[in-house]
mmCIF file of C-alpha atoms in Angstrom:
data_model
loop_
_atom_site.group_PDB
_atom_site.id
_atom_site.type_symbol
_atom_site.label_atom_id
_atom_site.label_comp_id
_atom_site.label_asym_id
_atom_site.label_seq_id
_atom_site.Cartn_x
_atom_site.Cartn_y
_atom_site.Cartn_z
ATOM 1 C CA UNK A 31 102.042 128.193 34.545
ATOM 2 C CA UNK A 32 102.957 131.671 33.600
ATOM 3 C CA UNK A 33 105.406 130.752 30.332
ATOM 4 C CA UNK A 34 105.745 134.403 29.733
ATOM 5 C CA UNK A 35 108.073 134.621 32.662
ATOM 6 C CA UNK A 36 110.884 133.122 30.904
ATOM 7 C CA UNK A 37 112.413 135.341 28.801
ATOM 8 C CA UNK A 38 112.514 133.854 25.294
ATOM 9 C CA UNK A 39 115.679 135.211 24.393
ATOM 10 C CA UNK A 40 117.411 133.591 26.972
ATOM 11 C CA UNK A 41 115.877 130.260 25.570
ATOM 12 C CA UNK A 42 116.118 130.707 22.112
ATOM 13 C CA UNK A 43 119.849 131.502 22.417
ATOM 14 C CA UNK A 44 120.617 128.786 24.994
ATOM 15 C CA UNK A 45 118.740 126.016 22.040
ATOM 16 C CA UNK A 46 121.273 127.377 19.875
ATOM 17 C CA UNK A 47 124.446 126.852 21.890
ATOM 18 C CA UNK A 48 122.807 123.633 22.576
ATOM 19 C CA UNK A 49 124.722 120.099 21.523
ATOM 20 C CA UNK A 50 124.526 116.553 22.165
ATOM 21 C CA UNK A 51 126.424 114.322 24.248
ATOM 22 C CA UNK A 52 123.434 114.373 26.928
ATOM 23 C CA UNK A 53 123.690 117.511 28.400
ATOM 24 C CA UNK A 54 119.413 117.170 29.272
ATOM 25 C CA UNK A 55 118.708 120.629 27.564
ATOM 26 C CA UNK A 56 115.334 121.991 27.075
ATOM 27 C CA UNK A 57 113.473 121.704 24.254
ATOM 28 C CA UNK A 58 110.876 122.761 22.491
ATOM 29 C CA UNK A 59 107.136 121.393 21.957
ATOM 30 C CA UNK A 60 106.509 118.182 21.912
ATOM 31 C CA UNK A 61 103.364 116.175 20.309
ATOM 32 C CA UNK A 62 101.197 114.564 23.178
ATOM 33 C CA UNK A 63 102.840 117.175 26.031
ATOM 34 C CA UNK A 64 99.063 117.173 28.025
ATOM 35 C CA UNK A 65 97.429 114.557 26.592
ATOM 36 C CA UNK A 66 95.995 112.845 29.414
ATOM 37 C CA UNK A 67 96.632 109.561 27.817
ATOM 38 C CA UNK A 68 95.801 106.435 29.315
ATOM 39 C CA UNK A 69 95.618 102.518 27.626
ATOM 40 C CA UNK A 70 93.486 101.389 29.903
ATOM 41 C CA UNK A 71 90.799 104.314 30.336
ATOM 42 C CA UNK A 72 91.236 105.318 33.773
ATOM 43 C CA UNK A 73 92.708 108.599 32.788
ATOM 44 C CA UNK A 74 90.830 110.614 34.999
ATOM 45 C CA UNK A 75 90.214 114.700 34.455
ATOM 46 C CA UNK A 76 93.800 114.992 32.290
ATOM 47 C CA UNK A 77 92.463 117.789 29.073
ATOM 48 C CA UNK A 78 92.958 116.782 25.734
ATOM 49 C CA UNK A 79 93.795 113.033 24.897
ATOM 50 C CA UNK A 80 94.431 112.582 21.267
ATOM 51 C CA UNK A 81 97.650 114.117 20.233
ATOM 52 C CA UNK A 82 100.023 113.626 16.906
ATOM 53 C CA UNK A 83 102.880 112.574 18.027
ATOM 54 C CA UNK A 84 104.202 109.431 15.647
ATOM 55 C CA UNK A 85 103.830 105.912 16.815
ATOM 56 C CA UNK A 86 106.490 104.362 18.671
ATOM 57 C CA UNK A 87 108.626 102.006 16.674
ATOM 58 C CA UNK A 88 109.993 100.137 19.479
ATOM 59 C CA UNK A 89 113.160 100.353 18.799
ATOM 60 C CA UNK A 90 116.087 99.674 21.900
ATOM 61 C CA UNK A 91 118.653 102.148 21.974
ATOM 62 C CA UNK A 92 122.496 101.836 22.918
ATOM 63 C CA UNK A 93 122.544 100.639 26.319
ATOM 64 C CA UNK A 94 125.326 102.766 28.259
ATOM 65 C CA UNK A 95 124.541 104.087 31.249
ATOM 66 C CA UNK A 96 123.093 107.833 31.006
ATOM 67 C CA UNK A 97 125.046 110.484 29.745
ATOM 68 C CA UNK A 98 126.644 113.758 31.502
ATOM 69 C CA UNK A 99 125.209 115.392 33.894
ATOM 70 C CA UNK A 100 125.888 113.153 37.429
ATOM 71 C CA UNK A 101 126.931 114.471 39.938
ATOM 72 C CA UNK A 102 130.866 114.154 40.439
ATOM 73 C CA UNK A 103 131.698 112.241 43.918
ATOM 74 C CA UNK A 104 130.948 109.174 43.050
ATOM 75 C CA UNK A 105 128.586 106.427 44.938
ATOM 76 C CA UNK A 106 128.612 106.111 48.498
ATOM 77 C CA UNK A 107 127.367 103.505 50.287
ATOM 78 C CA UNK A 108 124.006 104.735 50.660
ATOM 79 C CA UNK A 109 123.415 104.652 54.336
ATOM 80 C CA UNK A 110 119.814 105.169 55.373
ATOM 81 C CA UNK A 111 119.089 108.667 56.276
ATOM 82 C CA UNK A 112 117.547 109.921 60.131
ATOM 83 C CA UNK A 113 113.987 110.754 59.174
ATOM 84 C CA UNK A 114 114.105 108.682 56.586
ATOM 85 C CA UNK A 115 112.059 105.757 57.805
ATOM 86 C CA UNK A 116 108.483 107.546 57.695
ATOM 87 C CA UNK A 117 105.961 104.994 58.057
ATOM 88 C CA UNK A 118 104.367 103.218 54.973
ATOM 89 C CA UNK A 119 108.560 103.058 53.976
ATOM 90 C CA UNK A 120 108.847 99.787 54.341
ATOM 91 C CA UNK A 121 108.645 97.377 51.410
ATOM 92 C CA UNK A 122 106.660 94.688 52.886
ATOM 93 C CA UNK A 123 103.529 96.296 53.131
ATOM 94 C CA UNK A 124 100.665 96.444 49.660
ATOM 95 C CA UNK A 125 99.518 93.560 47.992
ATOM 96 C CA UNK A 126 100.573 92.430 45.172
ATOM 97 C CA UNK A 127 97.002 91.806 43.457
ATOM 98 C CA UNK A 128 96.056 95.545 42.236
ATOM 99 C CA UNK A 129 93.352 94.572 44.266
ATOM 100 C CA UNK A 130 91.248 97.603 46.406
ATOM 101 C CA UNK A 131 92.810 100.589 48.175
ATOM 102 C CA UNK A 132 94.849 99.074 51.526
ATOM 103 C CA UNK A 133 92.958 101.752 54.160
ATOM 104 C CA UNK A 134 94.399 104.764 52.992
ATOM 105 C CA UNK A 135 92.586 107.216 50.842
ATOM 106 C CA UNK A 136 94.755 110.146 48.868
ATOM 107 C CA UNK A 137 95.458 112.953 50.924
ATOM 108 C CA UNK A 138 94.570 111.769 54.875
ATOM 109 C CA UNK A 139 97.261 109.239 55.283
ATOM 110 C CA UNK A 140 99.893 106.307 53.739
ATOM 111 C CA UNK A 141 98.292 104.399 51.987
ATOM 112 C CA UNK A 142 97.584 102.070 48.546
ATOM 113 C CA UNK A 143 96.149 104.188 45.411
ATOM 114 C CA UNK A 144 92.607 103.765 44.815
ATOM 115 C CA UNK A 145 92.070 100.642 42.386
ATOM 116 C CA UNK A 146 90.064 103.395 40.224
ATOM 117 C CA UNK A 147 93.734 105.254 39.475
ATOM 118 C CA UNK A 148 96.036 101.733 38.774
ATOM 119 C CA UNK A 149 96.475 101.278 35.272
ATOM 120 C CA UNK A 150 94.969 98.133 33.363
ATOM 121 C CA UNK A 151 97.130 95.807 31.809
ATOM 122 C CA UNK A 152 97.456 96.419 27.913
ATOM 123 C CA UNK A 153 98.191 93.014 25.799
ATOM 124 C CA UNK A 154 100.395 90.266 27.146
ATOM 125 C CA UNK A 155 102.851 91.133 30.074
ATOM 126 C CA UNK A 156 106.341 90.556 29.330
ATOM 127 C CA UNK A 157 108.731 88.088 31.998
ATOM 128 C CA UNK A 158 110.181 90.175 34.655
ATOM 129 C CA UNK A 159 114.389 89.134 34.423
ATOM 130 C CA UNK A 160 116.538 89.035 37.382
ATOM 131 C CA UNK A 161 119.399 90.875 36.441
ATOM 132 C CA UNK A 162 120.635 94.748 36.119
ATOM 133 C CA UNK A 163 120.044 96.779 33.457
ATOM 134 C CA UNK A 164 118.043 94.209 31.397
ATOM 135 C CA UNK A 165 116.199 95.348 28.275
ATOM 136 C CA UNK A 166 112.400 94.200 28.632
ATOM 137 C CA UNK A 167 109.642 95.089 26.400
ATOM 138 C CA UNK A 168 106.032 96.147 26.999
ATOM 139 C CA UNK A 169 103.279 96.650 24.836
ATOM 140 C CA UNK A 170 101.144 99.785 24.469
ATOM 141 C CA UNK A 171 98.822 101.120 22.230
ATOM 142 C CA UNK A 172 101.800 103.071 20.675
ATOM 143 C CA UNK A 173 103.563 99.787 20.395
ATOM 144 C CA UNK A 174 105.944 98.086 21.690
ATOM 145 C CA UNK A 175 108.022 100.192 24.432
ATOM 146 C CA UNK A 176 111.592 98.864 25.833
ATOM 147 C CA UNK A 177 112.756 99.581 29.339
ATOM 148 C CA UNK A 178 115.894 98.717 31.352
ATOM 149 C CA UNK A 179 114.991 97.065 34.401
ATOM 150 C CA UNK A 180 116.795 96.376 37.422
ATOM 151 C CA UNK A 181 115.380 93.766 39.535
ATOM 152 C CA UNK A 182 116.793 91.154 42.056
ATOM 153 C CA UNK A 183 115.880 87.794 43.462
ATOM 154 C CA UNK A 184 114.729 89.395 46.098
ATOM 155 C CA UNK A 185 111.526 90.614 44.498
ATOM 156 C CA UNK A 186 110.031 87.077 43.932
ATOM 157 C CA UNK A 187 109.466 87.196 47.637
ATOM 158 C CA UNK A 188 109.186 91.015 49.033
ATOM 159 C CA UNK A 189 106.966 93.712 47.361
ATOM 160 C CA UNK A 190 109.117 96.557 47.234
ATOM 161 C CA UNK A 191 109.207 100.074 46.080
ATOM 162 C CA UNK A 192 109.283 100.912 42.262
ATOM 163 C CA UNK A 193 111.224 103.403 40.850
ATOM 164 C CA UNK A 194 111.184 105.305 37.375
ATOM 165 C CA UNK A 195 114.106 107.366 36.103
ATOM 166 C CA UNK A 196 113.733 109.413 33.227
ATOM 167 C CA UNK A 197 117.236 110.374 31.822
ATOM 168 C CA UNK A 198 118.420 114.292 30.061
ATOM 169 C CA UNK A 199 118.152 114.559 26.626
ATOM 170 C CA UNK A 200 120.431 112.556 23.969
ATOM 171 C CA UNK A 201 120.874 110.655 26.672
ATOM 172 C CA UNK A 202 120.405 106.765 27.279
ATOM 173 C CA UNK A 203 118.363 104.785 30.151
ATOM 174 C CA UNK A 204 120.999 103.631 32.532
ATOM 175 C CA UNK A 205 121.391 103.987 36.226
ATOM 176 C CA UNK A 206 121.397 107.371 37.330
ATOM 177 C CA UNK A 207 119.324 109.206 40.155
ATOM 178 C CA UNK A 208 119.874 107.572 43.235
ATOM 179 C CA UNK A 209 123.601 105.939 44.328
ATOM 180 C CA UNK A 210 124.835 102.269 43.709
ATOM 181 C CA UNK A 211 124.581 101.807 47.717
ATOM 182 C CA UNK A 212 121.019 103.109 47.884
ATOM 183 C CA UNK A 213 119.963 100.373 44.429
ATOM 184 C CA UNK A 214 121.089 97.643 46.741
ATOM 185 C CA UNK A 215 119.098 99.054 49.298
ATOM 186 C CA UNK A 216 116.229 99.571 47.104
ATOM 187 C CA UNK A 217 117.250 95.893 45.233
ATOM 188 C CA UNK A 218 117.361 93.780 48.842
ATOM 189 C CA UNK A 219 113.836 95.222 49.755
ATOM 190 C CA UNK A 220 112.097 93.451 46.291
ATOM 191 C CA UNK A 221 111.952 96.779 45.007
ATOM 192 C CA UNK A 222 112.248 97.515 41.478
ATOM 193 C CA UNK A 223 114.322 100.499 39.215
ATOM 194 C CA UNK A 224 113.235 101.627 35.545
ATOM 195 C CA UNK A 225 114.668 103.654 33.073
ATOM 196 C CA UNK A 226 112.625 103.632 30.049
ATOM 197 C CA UNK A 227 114.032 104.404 26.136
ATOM 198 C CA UNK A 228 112.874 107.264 24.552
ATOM 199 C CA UNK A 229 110.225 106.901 21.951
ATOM 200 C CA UNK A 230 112.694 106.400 18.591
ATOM 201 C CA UNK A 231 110.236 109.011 16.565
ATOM 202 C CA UNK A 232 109.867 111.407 19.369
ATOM 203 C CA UNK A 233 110.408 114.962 18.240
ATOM 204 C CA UNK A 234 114.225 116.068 18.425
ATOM 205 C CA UNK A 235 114.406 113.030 20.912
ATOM 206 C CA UNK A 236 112.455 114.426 23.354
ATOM 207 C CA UNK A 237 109.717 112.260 26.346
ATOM 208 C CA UNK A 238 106.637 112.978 25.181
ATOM 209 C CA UNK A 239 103.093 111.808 27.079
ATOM 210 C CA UNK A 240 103.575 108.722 25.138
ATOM 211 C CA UNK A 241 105.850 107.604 27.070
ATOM 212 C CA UNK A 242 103.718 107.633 30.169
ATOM 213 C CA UNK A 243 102.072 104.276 28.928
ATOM 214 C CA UNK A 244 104.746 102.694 29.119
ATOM 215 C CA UNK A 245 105.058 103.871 32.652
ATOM 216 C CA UNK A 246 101.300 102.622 32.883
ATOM 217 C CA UNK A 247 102.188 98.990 31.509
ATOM 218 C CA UNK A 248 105.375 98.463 33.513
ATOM 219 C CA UNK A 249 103.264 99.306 36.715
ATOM 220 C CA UNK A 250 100.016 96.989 35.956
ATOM 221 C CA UNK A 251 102.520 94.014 34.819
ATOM 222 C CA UNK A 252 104.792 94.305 38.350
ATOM 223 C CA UNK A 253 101.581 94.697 40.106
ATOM 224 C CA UNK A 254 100.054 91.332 38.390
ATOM 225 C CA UNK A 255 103.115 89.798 37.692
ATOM 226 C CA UNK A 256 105.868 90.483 40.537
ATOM 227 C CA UNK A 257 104.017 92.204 43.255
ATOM 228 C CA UNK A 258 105.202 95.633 44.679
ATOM 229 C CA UNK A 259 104.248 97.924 47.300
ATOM 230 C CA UNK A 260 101.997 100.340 45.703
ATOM 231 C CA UNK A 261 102.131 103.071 48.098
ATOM 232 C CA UNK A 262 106.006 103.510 46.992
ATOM 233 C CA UNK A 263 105.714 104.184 42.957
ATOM 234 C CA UNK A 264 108.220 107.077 42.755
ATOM 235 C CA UNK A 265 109.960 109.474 39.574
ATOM 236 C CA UNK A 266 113.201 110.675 39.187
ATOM 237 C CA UNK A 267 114.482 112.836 35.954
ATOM 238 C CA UNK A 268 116.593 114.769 35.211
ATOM 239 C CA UNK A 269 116.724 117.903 33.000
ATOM 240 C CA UNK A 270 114.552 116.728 30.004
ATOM 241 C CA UNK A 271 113.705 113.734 32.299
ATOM 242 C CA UNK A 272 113.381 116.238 34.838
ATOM 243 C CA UNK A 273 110.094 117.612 33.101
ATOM 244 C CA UNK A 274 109.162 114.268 32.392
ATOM 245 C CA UNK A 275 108.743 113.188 35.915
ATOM 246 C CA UNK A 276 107.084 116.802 35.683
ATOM 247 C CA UNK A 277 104.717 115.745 34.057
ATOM 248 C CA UNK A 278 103.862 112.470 35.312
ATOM 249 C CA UNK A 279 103.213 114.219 38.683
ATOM 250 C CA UNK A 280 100.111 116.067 37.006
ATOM 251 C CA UNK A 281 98.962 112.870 34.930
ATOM 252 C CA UNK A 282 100.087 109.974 36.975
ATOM 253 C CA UNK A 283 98.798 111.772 39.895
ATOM 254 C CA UNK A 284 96.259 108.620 40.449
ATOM 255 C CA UNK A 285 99.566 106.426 41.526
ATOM 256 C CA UNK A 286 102.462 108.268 41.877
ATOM 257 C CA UNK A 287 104.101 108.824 45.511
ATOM 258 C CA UNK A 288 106.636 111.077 45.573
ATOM 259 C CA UNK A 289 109.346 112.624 42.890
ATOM 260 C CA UNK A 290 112.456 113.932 42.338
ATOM 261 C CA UNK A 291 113.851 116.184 39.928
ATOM 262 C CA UNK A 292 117.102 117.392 38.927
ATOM 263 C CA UNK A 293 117.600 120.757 37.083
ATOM 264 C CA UNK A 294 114.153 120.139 35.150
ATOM 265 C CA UNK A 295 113.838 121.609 31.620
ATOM 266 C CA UNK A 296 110.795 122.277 29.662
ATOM 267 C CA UNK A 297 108.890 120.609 26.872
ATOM 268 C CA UNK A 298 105.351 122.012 26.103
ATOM 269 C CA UNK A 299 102.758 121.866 28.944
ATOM 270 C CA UNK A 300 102.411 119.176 31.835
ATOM 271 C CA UNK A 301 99.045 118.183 31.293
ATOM 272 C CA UNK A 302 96.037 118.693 33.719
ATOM 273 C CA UNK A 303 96.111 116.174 37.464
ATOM 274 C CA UNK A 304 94.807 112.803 37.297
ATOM 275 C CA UNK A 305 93.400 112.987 40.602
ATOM 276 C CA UNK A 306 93.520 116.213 42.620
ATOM 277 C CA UNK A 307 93.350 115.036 46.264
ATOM 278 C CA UNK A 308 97.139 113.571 46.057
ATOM 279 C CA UNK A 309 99.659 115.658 46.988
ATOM 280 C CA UNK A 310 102.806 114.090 45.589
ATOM 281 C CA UNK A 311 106.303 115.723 48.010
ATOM 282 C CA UNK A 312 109.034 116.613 45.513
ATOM 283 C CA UNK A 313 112.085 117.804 45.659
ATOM 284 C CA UNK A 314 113.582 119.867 43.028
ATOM 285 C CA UNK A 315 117.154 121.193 42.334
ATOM 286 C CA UNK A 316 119.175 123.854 40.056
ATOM 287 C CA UNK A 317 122.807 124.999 39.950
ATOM 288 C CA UNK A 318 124.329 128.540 40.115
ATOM 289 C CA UNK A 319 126.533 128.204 37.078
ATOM 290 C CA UNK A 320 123.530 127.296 34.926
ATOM 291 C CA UNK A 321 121.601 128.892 32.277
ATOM 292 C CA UNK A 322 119.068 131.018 33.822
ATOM 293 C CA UNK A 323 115.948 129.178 32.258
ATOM 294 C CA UNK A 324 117.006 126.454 34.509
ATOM 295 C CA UNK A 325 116.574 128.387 37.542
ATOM 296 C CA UNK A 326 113.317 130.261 36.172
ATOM 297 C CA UNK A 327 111.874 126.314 35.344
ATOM 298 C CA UNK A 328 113.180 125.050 39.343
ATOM 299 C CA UNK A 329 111.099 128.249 40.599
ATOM 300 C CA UNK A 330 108.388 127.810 38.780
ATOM 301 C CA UNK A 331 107.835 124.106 39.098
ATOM 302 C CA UNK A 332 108.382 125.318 43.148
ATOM 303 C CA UNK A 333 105.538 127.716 42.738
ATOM 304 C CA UNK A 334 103.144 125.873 40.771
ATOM 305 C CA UNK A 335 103.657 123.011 43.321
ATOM 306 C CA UNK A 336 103.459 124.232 46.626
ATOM 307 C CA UNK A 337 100.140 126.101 44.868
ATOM 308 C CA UNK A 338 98.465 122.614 45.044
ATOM 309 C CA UNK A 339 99.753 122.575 48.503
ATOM 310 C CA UNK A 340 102.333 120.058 47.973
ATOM 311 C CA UNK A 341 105.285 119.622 50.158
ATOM 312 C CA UNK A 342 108.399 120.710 48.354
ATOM 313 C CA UNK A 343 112.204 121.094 48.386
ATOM 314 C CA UNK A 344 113.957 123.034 46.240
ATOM 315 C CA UNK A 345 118.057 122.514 46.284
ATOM 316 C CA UNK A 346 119.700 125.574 45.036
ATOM 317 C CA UNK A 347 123.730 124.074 45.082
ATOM 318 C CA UNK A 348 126.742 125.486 43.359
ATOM 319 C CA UNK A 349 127.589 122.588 40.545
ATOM 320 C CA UNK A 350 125.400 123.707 37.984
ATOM 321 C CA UNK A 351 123.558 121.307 35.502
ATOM 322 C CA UNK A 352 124.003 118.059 37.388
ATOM 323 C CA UNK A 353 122.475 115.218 39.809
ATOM 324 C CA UNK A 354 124.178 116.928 42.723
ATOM 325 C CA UNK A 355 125.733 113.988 44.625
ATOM 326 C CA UNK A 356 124.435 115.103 48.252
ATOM 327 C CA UNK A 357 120.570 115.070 46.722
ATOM 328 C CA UNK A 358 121.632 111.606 44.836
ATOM 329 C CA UNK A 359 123.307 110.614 49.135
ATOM 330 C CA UNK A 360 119.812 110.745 49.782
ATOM 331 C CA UNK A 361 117.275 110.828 47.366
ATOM 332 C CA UNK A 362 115.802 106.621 48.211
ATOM 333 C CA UNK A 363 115.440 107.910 52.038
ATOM 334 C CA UNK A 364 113.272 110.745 50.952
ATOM 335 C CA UNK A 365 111.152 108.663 48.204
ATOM 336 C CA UNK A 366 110.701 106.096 51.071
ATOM 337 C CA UNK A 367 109.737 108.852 53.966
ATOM 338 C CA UNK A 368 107.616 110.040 51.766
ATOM 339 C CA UNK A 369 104.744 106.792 50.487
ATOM 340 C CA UNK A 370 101.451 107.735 48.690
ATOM 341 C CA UNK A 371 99.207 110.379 50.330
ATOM 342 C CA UNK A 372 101.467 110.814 53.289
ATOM 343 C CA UNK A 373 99.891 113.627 55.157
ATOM 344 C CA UNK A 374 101.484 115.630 56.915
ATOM 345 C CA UNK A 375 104.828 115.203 55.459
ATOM 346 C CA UNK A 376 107.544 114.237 57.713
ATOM 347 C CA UNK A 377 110.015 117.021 57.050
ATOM 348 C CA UNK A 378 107.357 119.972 56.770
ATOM 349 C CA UNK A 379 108.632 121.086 59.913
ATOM 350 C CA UNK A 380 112.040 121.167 58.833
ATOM 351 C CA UNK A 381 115.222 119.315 56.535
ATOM 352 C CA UNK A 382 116.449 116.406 58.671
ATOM 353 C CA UNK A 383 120.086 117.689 59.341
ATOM 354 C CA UNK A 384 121.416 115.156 57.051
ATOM 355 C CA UNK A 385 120.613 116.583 54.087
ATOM 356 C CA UNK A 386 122.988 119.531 52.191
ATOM 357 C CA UNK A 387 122.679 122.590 53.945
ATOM 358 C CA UNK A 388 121.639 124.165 50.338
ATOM 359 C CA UNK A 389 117.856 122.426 50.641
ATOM 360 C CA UNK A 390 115.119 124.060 52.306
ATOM 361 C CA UNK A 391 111.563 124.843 52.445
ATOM 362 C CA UNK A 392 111.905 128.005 50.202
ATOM 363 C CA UNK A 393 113.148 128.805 47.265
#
């Protein structure tokens, strides 16, 4: 990525104005930003893998749900979307064992992840709770690392999609991203939603690469533990979170499905891919009334995507630095239309008409 592009004055006066109250503003470099870092090894190709970053205390923060920055209008009841059933989208389909690839190999078709790219489990795997927005703890070699985890009964039975969300900055892990109608949805089919806590030593409370372990942990525990379908591991952030599911698309490339990202900011590099053959769809969004480095950052993400020859979406709305609520309408459809190493996407020949008339193919 060409960081020159964005004009440093622009940034530099925009982290001034900055406050808190979870606005998901950029930042500035963060320790571990393309480390490659792995607990169990299987790292693959990522540069770099010993960073400074300070060890994770473990330490919960205030539970609330996340701050600013959703989209006004409210949930809806998260009707499934036309198009939106591409096959592998179902949640009955991988095994729960983390046991070999189920047929489909990144890049030619749906299919499981290679064994080679699912993460090991670290220490002792903590009990999965039935409930919403429960505080469960893994263990990493940074420590222990707390999540929020909504799960439902329904998962002791159906292997179902999991979902990471990866909240602005000052904010707090709650349930943000998708709708309350489409985390039924996602709920009912055994699937899974996560919102981890920031690392309590992070720099300026920023996600660093650290964090990505505990993305690792809460996979290879569900996997052993719960079961899910592991051609449906999907990321969703927004602005600082928004960079963080940036970044796990180039590190997590071994696993990850499909993302999402809402008005993504920057923090330091996204690391080298994991595995090069998986092209991960994304779609990613920016407002008119923001800052311009948040439309420089959508454009460039865009670029440096569809580079790779990724499908992508870029949503260039009016509402500026917010989870606009027609991406939210629809954001599980797409994640579930769109199942590891899909290829060829379902919407490359076009938006399904249900989606907001300000996504397309271009940016």
């Amino acid at each position: 990525m060409d960081w020159s592009k964005i004009p440093l004055l622009a940034l530099v006066m925009y982290l001034a104005g900055c406050g808190g109250g979870g606005s998901g503003n950029v930042g500035t470099q963060d320790a571990g930003d393309d480390g490659g870092l792995t607990d169990s090894g299987n790292g693959g190709s990522s540069s770099g893998g010993t960073t400074s970053g300070g060890s994770s205390s473990g330490g919960t923060s205030s539970g609330g749900t996340t701050s600013g920055g959703t989209s006004s209008g409210g949930t809806t009841s998260g009707g499934t979307s036309s198009g939106g059933s591409s096959s592998g989208g179902s949640s009955s389909g991988g095994s729960s064992s983390g046991g070999t690839s189920g047929g489909g190999t990144a890049g030619t078709g749906p299919g499981e992840p290679p064994r080679e790219w699912l993460p090991e489990i670290y220490g002792t795997c903590p009990e999965f709770v039935v409930g919403e927005g429960t505080d469960v703890v893994f263990q990493t070699s940074r420590g222990d690392r707390p999540v929020r985890l909504w799960m439902s009964e329904a998962a002791k039975t159906l292997d179902g999609p999991l979902v990471f969300y990866w909240h602005g900055w000052h904010g707090s892990p709650g349930l943000s991203g998708i709708t309350r109608g489409a985390l039924n949805r996602l709920l009912e089919m055994g699937g899974m939603f996560v919102a981890p806590y920031v690392d309590p030593e992070a720099p300026s409370n920023y996600w660093t690469a650290w964090e990505l372990l505990t993305a690792d942990q809460v996979v290879a525990c569900a996997i052993a533990n719960v079961g899910i379908d592991k051609r449906h591991i999907h990321s969703i952030g927004y602005s600082a979170g928004g960079m963080q599911t940036y970044r796990m698309i180039h590190q997590r490339s071994g696993y990850l499905a499909s993302a999402i990202m809402y008005s993504p900011g920057t923090n330091g590099g996204p690391g080298a891919r994991q595995e090069t053959e998986n092209e991960i769809p994304t779609i990613i969004t920016w407002g008119d009334t923001e800052d311009t480095i948040f439309r420089t950052l959508a454009e460039q993400y865009f670029d440096r995507l569809t580079g790779y020859g990724f499908f992508s979406m870029m949503c260039h709305h009016t509402g500026g630095h917010i989870q606009p609520s027609g991406v939210r309408d629809r954001a599980l459809d797409f994640l579930l239309a769109h199942p590891y190493g899909v290829n060829p996407p379902p919407y490359a020949g076009g938006v399904p008409s249900d989606y907001p008339e300000y996504c397309g193919l271009t940016k």
